Amino acid sequence: MFICFIVSIVFFVSTPRLGWIYDVKDYFHKVSIESNEKFLNNIQTEINNQPIPSYLIDTKASERRVKELKTKYVVVLVKNTEGAITKNEVGYFLDVARSKKFKNVNLLFYDKSKENSVDISMNFENGVTFCYPNMECEDLGVKENE
């Protein structure tokens, strides 16, 4: 009975720390510009495979955003045709990002005039973890933690 008590105490104390260890490890996992370029190349390949590519990657803005966010792979997509950002376009890029199995991804969509934007953070394990602005996300059918 004493051994069971000791084992219970050990697990009670050590189990929460395992979660903290992984959170700290993720926090200190910095994404380099070079590894983000590989991610951008993967996304560019997918854009080229579309019958009608409607987005361009803004590499300079993506690089600046990687430096800001530090722990996320970033792609800034600018629509090259007039019109609003659509549900099918966002869904396509979410599926592409999931299929590449990158841990933390930030997708930033702009319309052609760069007046409207949608900011989505996700990872392949948990799905969408953040989407802003909320009204736009609802209209696009993007729900957090899908």
Coordinates of C-alpha atoms in Angstrom, one line a residue, residues 23-131:
D23 CA 5.1 23.7 -24.4
V24 CA 8.5 25.2 -23.6
K25 CA 10.1 23.0 -26.3
D26 CA 7.7 24.3 -28.9
Y27 CA 8.2 27.9 -27.7
F28 CA 11.9 27.7 -28.2
H29 CA 11.7 26.0 -31.6
K30 CA 12.5 28.9 -33.8
V31 CA 11.6 28.8 -37.5
S32 CA 14.5 29.9 -39.6
I33 CA 14.1 31.9 -42.8
E34 CA 15.6 28.9 -44.8
S35 CA 13.1 26.4 -43.4
N36 CA 10.3 28.8 -44.1
E37 CA 11.5 29.1 -47.7
K38 CA 11.2 25.3 -48.1
F39 CA 7.6 25.7 -46.8
L40 CA 7.0 28.5 -49.3
N41 CA 8.3 26.4 -52.1
N42 CA 5.9 23.6 -51.2
I43 CA 3.0 26.1 -51.2
Q44 CA 4.2 27.6 -54.5
T45 CA 4.2 24.1 -56.1
E46 CA 0.6 23.7 -55.1
I47 CA -0.3 27.1 -56.5
N48 CA 1.4 26.2 -59.8
N49 CA -0.7 23.0 -59.9
Q50 CA -4.0 24.8 -59.7
P51 CA -5.8 25.2 -63.0
I52 CA -6.2 29.0 -62.4
P53 CA -3.7 30.3 -59.8
S54 CA -5.4 33.1 -58.1
Y55 CA -2.8 33.9 -55.4
L56 CA 0.8 35.1 -55.3
I57 CA 3.2 34.6 -52.4
D58 CA 4.6 37.8 -51.0
T59 CA 8.0 36.5 -49.9
K60 CA 9.2 39.7 -48.3
A61 CA 6.1 40.0 -46.2
S62 CA 6.4 36.3 -45.3
E63 CA 10.0 36.8 -44.2
R64 CA 9.1 39.8 -42.1
R65 CA 6.3 37.9 -40.5
V66 CA 8.5 34.9 -39.7
K67 CA 10.8 37.3 -37.8
E68 CA 7.8 38.6 -35.9
L69 CA 6.2 35.3 -35.0
K70 CA 9.4 33.3 -34.7
T71 CA 7.9 29.9 -34.0
K72 CA 5.5 29.6 -37.0
Y73 CA 5.9 28.8 -40.7
V74 CA 4.4 31.8 -42.5
V75 CA 3.0 32.4 -45.9
V76 CA 1.5 35.7 -47.0
L77 CA -0.9 35.2 -49.9
V78 CA -2.1 38.1 -52.1
K79 CA -5.0 37.6 -54.4
N80 CA -4.0 38.6 -58.0
T81 CA -7.6 39.0 -59.2
E82 CA -10.3 41.3 -58.2
G83 CA -12.9 40.1 -55.7
A84 CA -13.2 38.9 -52.2
I85 CA -11.4 36.1 -50.6
T86 CA -13.6 33.0 -51.0
K87 CA -14.4 30.0 -48.9
N88 CA -13.0 27.6 -51.5
E89 CA -9.7 29.4 -51.8
V90 CA -9.1 29.4 -48.0
G91 CA -10.2 25.8 -47.7
Y92 CA -7.8 24.8 -50.5
F93 CA -4.8 26.4 -48.7
L94 CA -5.8 25.0 -45.3
D95 CA -5.9 21.5 -46.9
V96 CA -2.5 22.1 -48.5
A97 CA -1.0 23.3 -45.2
R98 CA -2.4 20.3 -43.4
S99 CA -1.0 17.9 -46.0
K100 CA 2.5 19.3 -45.6
K101 CA 2.4 18.3 -41.9
F102 CA 4.2 21.4 -40.6
K103 CA 3.6 21.9 -36.8
N104 CA 2.7 25.6 -36.6
V105 CA 1.6 27.4 -39.7
N106 CA 0.3 31.0 -40.2
L107 CA -1.6 31.8 -43.4
L108 CA -2.3 35.5 -44.1
F109 CA -4.7 36.1 -47.0
Y110 CA -5.0 39.6 -48.6
D111 CA -7.3 40.7 -51.4
K112 CA -5.8 42.4 -54.4
S113 CA -6.0 45.9 -52.9
K114 CA -4.6 44.6 -49.5
E115 CA -7.5 46.3 -47.7
N116 CA -9.1 43.1 -46.4
S117 CA -7.2 40.3 -44.8
V118 CA -7.8 37.0 -43.0
D119 CA -5.2 35.7 -40.6
I120 CA -5.3 32.0 -39.8
S121 CA -3.0 30.0 -37.5
M122 CA -3.1 26.2 -37.6
N123 CA -1.2 23.0 -37.2
F124 CA -1.8 19.6 -38.8
E125 CA -2.6 17.9 -35.5
N126 CA -5.1 20.3 -34.0
G127 CA -6.5 22.1 -37.0
V128 CA -7.2 25.8 -36.9
T129 CA -6.1 27.4 -33.6
F130 CA -6.7 31.0 -34.5
C131 CA -8.7 33.0 -37.1

